[in-house]
């Protein structure tokens, strides 16, 4: 029996690839200089990078795509990005700076080695070259102000109540992580998640739109194998927190749209849930059918889909309970305010992604789906941060 789950996807060529500026790639692009002038070549790269930042790309995701998809030398790409930012001295948003700090910590070419590593101008834009691939990258939804732009230093500080709320959540999660008993950990984690949802609703009711903060976007890149089922888990998490997720199959990333505090909760919880579903699926080991054929890959794919389905229902139940409790505190205006907030998110999605389609992900392995659904019922949804990776290793098993 096949089980299908629907989600939203970005239409082909709707974002990210195949819609760059379409420049000819002439080796004489840029200012004058000799055919072997490395400084002129470096300036070409800096100009192209600046255009990519304006088209919505961020440093870490550019490195991921041109080095992972197109096999560009990572130390060179990272060195070019860091050199550009040092030379321009831009003001950057805290989220942008965090990516630069991570890149600074990995091997890269220093400024004095960059020039000798660059190709001659006659080859710099040849088919298959780094500049060639950079020019093919199309625009993305802007999720962070580009460097040097208005708002690049904007960062909303936490209020005193926000700080206290985080302290309570962290204390509950610390207790959940310290105990050796799964049942006790689940109690602490459930309390933490309930606190997160209630706090989000209270914040909306007390502050309203006084901060002038509308829906924003973020991108979450998802590693293979089973990228599409993992996206279903992300979509369920996003829906449960008032956000919307859309899938870009070509480059394997999700665009998530919502209010900033909700987006942060989604990222935190998805990271944790991805680790949990990976561990739960791997615990089943290799799977064979009655004829001895290896069915590990289909089992794990279905497992993630079943897990996502159950998690989505749990988030919806928690959200409904929190709204009911908030109504008792704030009155009957809670539901209309939350509905208006959802409408804002939907309008933001429609504006950012005018061309979308429906994504259908099916699971043909009933045993895997059922096992994943049961695991989703037991999963810790307390928002515990587990590592930094969002594509935890889950081998195909094929």
Short mmCIF file of C-alpha atoms in Angstrom, two decimals:
data_model
loop_
_atom_site.label_atom_id
_atom_site.label_comp_id
_atom_site.label_asym_id
_atom_site.label_seq_id
_atom_site.Cartn_x
_atom_site.Cartn_y
_atom_site.Cartn_z
CA UNK A 1 0.00 0.00 0.00
CA UNK A 2 1.35 3.43 -0.92
CA UNK A 3 1.02 6.40 1.36
CA UNK A 4 1.41 9.89 -0.08
CA UNK A 5 2.13 13.20 1.56
CA UNK A 6 1.66 16.51 -0.23
CA UNK A 7 3.90 19.52 0.22
CA UNK A 8 4.72 22.66 -1.74
CA UNK A 9 7.62 22.97 -4.11
CA UNK A 10 9.17 25.78 -6.09
CA UNK A 11 8.49 25.36 -9.81
CA UNK A 12 11.38 24.26 -12.01
CA UNK A 13 13.81 27.11 -12.65
CA UNK A 14 11.77 29.23 -10.27
CA UNK A 15 14.75 30.04 -8.08
CA UNK A 16 18.44 29.37 -7.67
CA UNK A 17 19.79 27.93 -10.91
CA UNK A 18 19.59 28.56 -14.62
CA UNK A 19 18.44 32.16 -14.28
CA UNK A 20 21.66 34.08 -13.81
CA UNK A 21 22.48 37.26 -15.65
CA UNK A 22 23.34 35.36 -18.81
CA UNK A 23 26.58 37.21 -19.43
CA UNK A 24 28.74 36.06 -22.31
CA UNK A 25 31.72 35.31 -20.15
CA UNK A 26 34.13 37.32 -22.26
CA UNK A 27 37.67 37.19 -20.86
CA UNK A 28 37.88 40.97 -21.31
CA UNK A 29 35.06 41.66 -18.83
CA UNK A 30 36.02 44.24 -16.23
CA UNK A 31 38.49 47.05 -16.40
CA UNK A 32 41.44 47.21 -18.67
CA UNK A 33 44.69 45.44 -17.97
CA UNK A 34 47.11 43.02 -19.50
CA UNK A 35 45.87 39.54 -20.50
CA UNK A 36 47.81 38.08 -17.57
CA UNK A 37 46.90 40.68 -14.94
CA UNK A 38 45.85 38.67 -11.83
CA UNK A 39 44.57 41.80 -10.09
CA UNK A 40 42.07 42.33 -12.91
CA UNK A 41 40.94 38.70 -12.61
CA UNK A 42 40.48 39.14 -8.87
CA UNK A 43 38.36 42.22 -9.54
CA UNK A 44 36.17 40.16 -11.89
CA UNK A 45 35.48 37.68 -9.10
CA UNK A 46 34.75 40.43 -6.59
CA UNK A 47 32.25 42.03 -8.97
CA UNK A 48 30.55 38.68 -9.55
CA UNK A 49 30.38 37.98 -5.82
CA UNK A 50 28.80 41.36 -5.15
CA UNK A 51 26.14 40.57 -7.75
CA UNK A 52 25.42 37.23 -6.08
CA UNK A 53 24.96 38.89 -2.68
CA UNK A 54 22.48 41.30 -4.27
CA UNK A 55 20.64 38.33 -5.82
CA UNK A 56 20.02 36.75 -2.42
CA UNK A 57 22.94 34.35 -2.04
CA UNK A 58 24.80 34.10 1.27
CA UNK A 59 28.44 33.04 1.75
CA UNK A 60 27.94 29.55 3.18
CA UNK A 61 25.35 28.50 0.60
CA UNK A 62 27.44 29.82 -2.29
CA UNK A 63 30.37 27.72 -1.07
CA UNK A 64 28.07 24.70 -0.71
CA UNK A 65 26.75 24.93 -4.26
CA UNK A 66 29.82 25.88 -6.31
CA UNK A 67 32.09 23.52 -4.37
CA UNK A 68 29.63 20.67 -3.87
CA UNK A 69 27.59 20.77 -7.08
CA UNK A 70 30.29 22.05 -9.43
CA UNK A 71 33.47 20.79 -7.69
CA UNK A 72 35.13 24.19 -7.45
CA UNK A 73 38.21 24.22 -5.15
CA UNK A 74 36.86 25.11 -1.71
CA UNK A 75 39.99 26.89 -0.32
CA UNK A 76 39.93 29.20 -3.36
CA UNK A 77 36.22 30.04 -3.10
CA UNK A 78 36.38 30.66 0.65
CA UNK A 79 39.52 32.76 0.20
CA UNK A 80 37.83 34.91 -2.45
CA UNK A 81 34.81 35.57 -0.23
CA UNK A 82 36.88 36.48 2.83
CA UNK A 83 39.26 38.65 0.80
CA UNK A 84 36.35 40.60 -0.67
CA UNK A 85 34.80 41.31 2.73
CA UNK A 86 38.12 42.35 4.26
CA UNK A 87 38.88 44.68 1.37
CA UNK A 88 35.42 46.28 1.20
CA UNK A 89 35.02 46.69 4.97
CA UNK A 90 31.25 46.31 4.73
CA UNK A 91 28.85 46.47 7.64
CA UNK A 92 27.16 43.08 7.77
CA UNK A 93 24.13 41.59 9.50
CA UNK A 94 24.87 39.33 12.51
CA UNK A 95 23.64 36.24 10.63
CA UNK A 96 25.91 37.12 7.73
CA UNK A 97 28.84 37.65 10.08
CA UNK A 98 28.22 34.25 11.68
CA UNK A 99 28.71 32.59 8.28
CA UNK A 100 31.90 34.56 7.64
CA UNK A 101 33.23 33.52 11.05
CA UNK A 102 32.62 29.85 10.21
CA UNK A 103 34.36 30.18 6.85
CA UNK A 104 37.29 31.96 8.52
CA UNK A 105 37.82 28.87 10.65
CA UNK A 106 38.32 26.47 7.74
CA UNK A 107 41.28 26.10 5.35
CA UNK A 108 41.38 28.82 2.72
CA UNK A 109 43.85 30.68 0.55
CA UNK A 110 45.35 33.76 2.17
CA UNK A 111 45.29 37.09 0.36
CA UNK A 112 48.89 36.75 -0.83
CA UNK A 113 48.22 33.28 -2.30
CA UNK A 114 44.99 34.19 -4.06
CA UNK A 115 46.59 36.00 -6.97
CA UNK A 116 48.87 33.11 -7.88
CA UNK A 117 45.94 30.65 -7.72
CA UNK A 118 43.71 32.57 -10.14
CA UNK A 119 43.50 31.52 -13.80
CA UNK A 120 44.73 33.84 -16.57
CA UNK A 121 42.14 36.25 -17.98
CA UNK A 122 41.94 34.27 -21.21
CA UNK A 123 40.56 31.27 -19.29
CA UNK A 124 38.76 32.85 -16.35
CA UNK A 125 35.25 32.55 -17.84
CA UNK A 126 35.73 29.37 -19.86
CA UNK A 127 32.95 26.78 -19.82
CA UNK A 128 33.19 24.78 -16.61
CA UNK A 129 35.28 27.38 -14.81
CA UNK A 130 34.42 28.82 -11.39
CA UNK A 131 33.30 32.15 -12.88
CA UNK A 132 31.20 30.29 -15.46
CA UNK A 133 29.26 28.47 -12.73
CA UNK A 134 28.88 31.59 -10.61
CA UNK A 135 27.28 33.38 -13.54
CA UNK A 136 24.74 30.58 -13.97
CA UNK A 137 23.37 30.99 -10.45
CA UNK A 138 19.97 32.65 -10.50
CA UNK A 139 18.35 34.87 -7.88
CA UNK A 140 17.18 33.58 -4.50
CA UNK A 141 14.74 34.97 -1.98
CA UNK A 142 16.60 37.55 0.10
CA UNK A 143 16.75 36.11 3.63
CA UNK A 144 19.33 38.53 5.06
CA UNK A 145 20.26 42.10 4.07
CA UNK A 146 23.32 41.98 1.79
CA UNK A 147 26.55 43.50 3.11
CA UNK A 148 26.70 47.26 3.17
CA UNK A 149 22.95 47.70 2.64
CA UNK A 150 20.39 49.41 4.83
CA UNK A 151 19.46 47.10 7.67
CA UNK A 152 22.66 45.06 7.40
CA UNK A 153 23.33 45.72 11.07
CA UNK A 154 19.71 45.29 12.15
CA UNK A 155 19.19 42.82 14.96
CA UNK A 156 16.27 42.88 17.32
CA UNK A 157 17.48 42.39 20.92
CA UNK A 158 15.68 40.12 23.33
CA UNK A 159 13.49 41.75 25.91
CA UNK A 160 13.87 40.91 29.58
CA UNK A 161 10.90 38.57 29.42
CA UNK A 162 12.39 36.91 26.33
CA UNK A 163 15.63 36.27 28.18
CA UNK A 164 13.81 34.76 31.16
CA UNK A 165 11.74 32.57 28.86
CA UNK A 166 14.87 31.20 27.20
CA UNK A 167 16.40 30.49 30.59
CA UNK A 168 13.35 28.45 31.57
CA UNK A 169 13.40 26.50 28.31
CA UNK A 170 17.10 25.77 28.64
CA UNK A 171 16.65 24.64 32.25
CA UNK A 172 13.90 22.20 31.25
CA UNK A 173 15.93 20.87 28.35
CA UNK A 174 19.00 20.49 30.54
CA UNK A 175 16.94 18.29 32.87
CA UNK A 176 15.68 16.31 29.90
CA UNK A 177 19.21 15.75 28.64
CA UNK A 178 20.58 14.83 32.08
CA UNK A 179 18.11 12.08 32.94
CA UNK A 180 18.73 8.46 31.95
CA UNK A 181 15.01 7.67 31.80
CA UNK A 182 13.26 8.32 28.43
CA UNK A 183 9.86 8.82 30.06
CA UNK A 184 11.20 11.51 32.38
CA UNK A 185 13.05 13.19 29.51
CA UNK A 186 9.84 13.29 27.49
CA UNK A 187 8.01 15.03 30.35
CA UNK A 188 10.65 17.76 30.59
CA UNK A 189 10.82 18.15 26.81
CA UNK A 190 7.05 18.35 26.47
CA UNK A 191 6.98 21.11 29.09
CA UNK A 192 9.69 22.98 27.20
CA UNK A 193 7.84 22.76 23.89
CA UNK A 194 4.57 23.81 25.48
CA UNK A 195 6.37 26.83 26.95
CA UNK A 196 7.78 27.74 23.53
CA UNK A 197 4.37 27.69 21.86
CA UNK A 198 2.62 29.58 24.65
CA UNK A 199 5.35 32.21 24.75
CA UNK A 200 5.06 32.76 20.99
CA UNK A 201 1.31 33.35 21.24
CA UNK A 202 1.64 35.61 24.29
CA UNK A 203 4.28 37.66 22.50
CA UNK A 204 1.96 38.18 19.54
CA UNK A 205 -0.95 39.25 21.74
CA UNK A 206 1.08 41.61 23.93
CA UNK A 207 3.25 43.22 21.26
CA UNK A 208 1.01 42.94 18.21
CA UNK A 209 2.65 44.57 15.22
CA UNK A 210 4.25 47.38 17.22
CA UNK A 211 7.70 46.23 16.18
CA UNK A 212 6.86 46.57 12.49
CA UNK A 213 8.28 43.12 11.85
CA UNK A 214 6.62 41.25 8.99
CA UNK A 215 7.26 37.71 7.75
CA UNK A 216 10.82 36.87 6.73
CA UNK A 217 12.48 33.95 5.03
CA UNK A 218 15.30 31.52 5.62
CA UNK A 219 16.84 28.67 3.65
CA UNK A 220 17.60 25.24 5.02
CA UNK A 221 19.80 22.97 2.92
CA UNK A 222 19.09 19.25 3.19
CA UNK A 223 21.61 16.51 2.48
CA UNK A 224 21.04 13.23 0.69
CA UNK A 225 20.01 10.48 0.95
CA UNK A 226 16.24 10.77 1.37
CA UNK A 227 16.25 14.55 0.96
CA UNK A 228 12.58 14.74 -0.08
CA UNK A 229 11.28 12.79 2.96
CA UNK A 230 13.48 14.94 5.20
CA UNK A 231 11.87 17.99 3.65
CA UNK A 232 8.47 16.57 4.61
CA UNK A 233 9.68 16.54 8.21
CA UNK A 234 10.76 20.17 7.86
CA UNK A 235 7.42 21.12 6.27
CA UNK A 236 5.52 19.50 9.14
CA UNK A 237 7.66 21.37 11.67
CA UNK A 238 7.16 24.65 9.82
CA UNK A 239 3.37 24.23 9.61
CA UNK A 240 3.25 23.49 13.32
CA UNK A 241 4.88 26.83 14.06
CA UNK A 242 2.93 29.08 11.71
CA UNK A 243 5.51 28.98 8.91
CA UNK A 244 5.45 27.61 5.35
CA UNK A 245 8.17 25.57 3.66
CA UNK A 246 8.76 25.18 -0.08
CA UNK A 247 11.11 22.68 -1.71
CA UNK A 248 13.69 23.39 -4.43
CA UNK A 249 14.45 19.96 -5.87
CA UNK A 250 17.23 21.13 -8.19
CA UNK A 251 19.51 22.36 -5.42
CA UNK A 252 17.98 20.40 -2.49
CA UNK A 253 17.07 23.23 -0.17
CA UNK A 254 13.91 24.49 1.48
CA UNK A 255 12.75 28.08 1.68
CA UNK A 256 10.87 28.67 4.93
CA UNK A 257 8.73 31.78 5.37
CA UNK A 258 7.38 33.03 8.68
CA UNK A 259 7.98 35.46 11.52
CA UNK A 260 11.54 35.59 12.87
CA UNK A 261 10.89 33.98 16.27
CA UNK A 262 8.93 31.17 14.59
CA UNK A 263 11.67 30.60 12.02
CA UNK A 264 14.25 30.25 14.79
CA UNK A 265 12.07 27.67 16.55
CA UNK A 266 11.63 25.73 13.29
CA UNK A 267 15.37 25.61 12.61
CA UNK A 268 16.15 24.52 16.15
CA UNK A 269 13.49 21.82 16.25
CA UNK A 270 14.18 20.48 12.77
CA UNK A 271 17.85 20.02 13.61
CA UNK A 272 16.89 18.02 16.69
CA UNK A 273 14.20 15.97 14.95
CA UNK A 274 16.49 15.10 12.06
CA UNK A 275 19.02 13.64 14.46
CA UNK A 276 16.26 11.75 16.27
CA UNK A 277 14.73 10.23 13.14
CA UNK A 278 18.16 9.25 11.86
CA UNK A 279 19.02 7.41 15.07
CA UNK A 280 15.62 5.73 15.23
CA UNK A 281 15.81 4.53 11.62
CA UNK A 282 19.38 3.26 11.96
CA UNK A 283 18.38 1.31 15.06
CA UNK A 284 16.36 -1.02 12.80
CA UNK A 285 19.52 -2.05 10.98
CA UNK A 286 19.37 -3.65 7.53
CA UNK A 287 15.92 -4.66 6.35
CA UNK A 288 15.11 -7.53 3.96
CA UNK A 289 11.79 -8.80 2.63
CA UNK A 290 10.44 -12.35 2.71
CA UNK A 291 12.50 -13.19 -0.37
CA UNK A 292 15.75 -11.97 1.17
CA UNK A 293 15.93 -8.81 -0.95
CA UNK A 294 17.46 -5.70 0.61
CA UNK A 295 14.73 -3.18 1.41
CA UNK A 296 16.71 -0.92 3.73
CA UNK A 297 16.49 2.16 1.50
CA UNK A 298 12.72 1.99 1.02
CA UNK A 299 12.24 1.21 4.72
CA UNK A 300 14.20 4.29 5.81
CA UNK A 301 12.49 6.54 3.28
CA UNK A 302 9.07 5.41 4.50
CA UNK A 303 10.22 5.62 8.12
CA UNK A 304 11.02 9.33 7.75
CA UNK A 305 7.66 10.00 6.07
CA UNK A 306 5.75 8.21 8.84
CA UNK A 307 7.77 10.07 11.47
CA UNK A 308 6.99 13.39 9.76
CA UNK A 309 3.28 12.63 9.61
CA UNK A 310 3.04 11.91 13.33
CA UNK A 311 5.23 14.87 14.28
CA UNK A 312 3.02 17.17 12.23
CA UNK A 313 -0.06 16.00 14.07
CA UNK A 314 1.62 16.46 17.44
CA UNK A 315 2.62 20.02 16.61
CA UNK A 316 -0.91 20.82 15.46
CA UNK A 317 -2.36 19.41 18.69
CA UNK A 318 0.08 21.41 20.82
CA UNK A 319 -0.65 24.58 18.88
CA UNK A 320 -4.40 24.13 19.34
CA UNK A 321 -4.03 23.56 23.09
CA UNK A 322 -1.85 26.65 23.41
CA UNK A 323 -4.37 28.76 21.50
CA UNK A 324 -7.17 27.54 23.77
CA UNK A 325 -5.14 28.40 26.86
CA UNK A 326 -4.27 31.82 25.44
CA UNK A 327 -7.95 32.53 24.79
CA UNK A 328 -8.62 32.09 28.49
CA UNK A 329 -5.92 34.69 29.21
CA UNK A 330 -6.33 37.21 26.40
CA UNK A 331 -9.94 36.74 25.35
CA UNK A 332 -11.64 35.88 22.07
CA UNK A 333 -9.28 38.02 19.97
CA UNK A 334 -6.58 35.31 20.01
CA UNK A 335 -7.87 33.22 17.12
CA UNK A 336 -8.49 36.19 14.77
CA UNK A 337 -5.01 37.53 15.50
CA UNK A 338 -3.40 34.15 14.78
CA UNK A 339 -5.48 33.78 11.62
CA UNK A 340 -4.36 37.23 10.44
CA UNK A 341 -0.76 36.25 11.14
CA UNK A 342 -1.19 33.11 9.02
CA UNK A 343 -2.65 35.22 6.22
CA UNK A 344 0.40 37.49 6.31
CA UNK A 345 2.67 34.49 5.92
CA UNK A 346 0.64 33.17 2.98
CA UNK A 347 0.79 36.55 1.26
CA UNK A 348 4.55 36.70 1.79
CA UNK A 349 4.91 33.24 0.22
CA UNK A 350 2.79 34.23 -2.78
CA UNK A 351 4.84 37.39 -3.29
CA UNK A 352 8.21 35.66 -3.00
CA UNK A 353 7.22 32.55 -4.98
CA UNK A 354 4.55 33.33 -7.57
CA UNK A 355 5.17 29.99 -9.30
CA UNK A 356 4.79 26.96 -7.08
CA UNK A 357 3.51 23.44 -7.51
CA UNK A 358 2.44 20.48 -5.41
CA UNK A 359 5.00 17.94 -4.31
CA UNK A 360 3.85 14.36 -3.72
CA UNK A 361 6.10 12.05 -1.75
CA UNK A 362 5.00 8.43 -1.52
CA UNK A 363 6.00 5.55 0.73
CA UNK A 364 5.53 2.00 -0.51
CA UNK A 365 7.12 0.29 2.50
CA UNK A 366 4.24 -0.05 4.97
CA UNK A 367 6.42 -1.51 7.72
CA UNK A 368 8.81 1.42 7.53
CA UNK A 369 6.00 3.98 7.53
CA UNK A 370 4.32 2.38 10.54
CA UNK A 371 7.60 2.16 12.45
CA UNK A 372 8.36 5.80 11.70
CA UNK A 373 4.87 6.89 12.75
CA UNK A 374 5.31 5.14 16.12
CA UNK A 375 8.74 6.74 16.55
CA UNK A 376 7.23 10.15 15.82
CA UNK A 377 4.79 9.62 18.67
CA UNK A 378 7.72 9.11 21.06
CA UNK A 379 10.03 11.82 19.67
CA UNK A 380 11.38 14.63 21.83
CA UNK A 381 9.84 17.84 20.49
CA UNK A 382 11.35 20.08 23.13
CA UNK A 383 13.56 21.95 20.68
CA UNK A 384 16.84 20.56 22.00
CA UNK A 385 19.81 21.71 19.93
CA UNK A 386 21.73 18.67 18.75
CA UNK A 387 24.84 19.55 16.82
CA UNK A 388 24.84 21.92 13.85
CA UNK A 389 24.31 19.64 10.88
CA UNK A 390 20.91 19.46 9.23
CA UNK A 391 21.70 16.50 7.04
CA UNK A 392 22.69 13.88 9.59
CA UNK A 393 24.13 10.75 8.03
CA UNK A 394 21.45 8.28 7.10
CA UNK A 395 22.90 5.88 4.60
CA UNK A 396 20.73 4.59 1.80
CA UNK A 397 21.44 1.01 2.79
CA UNK A 398 21.02 -0.09 -0.80
#
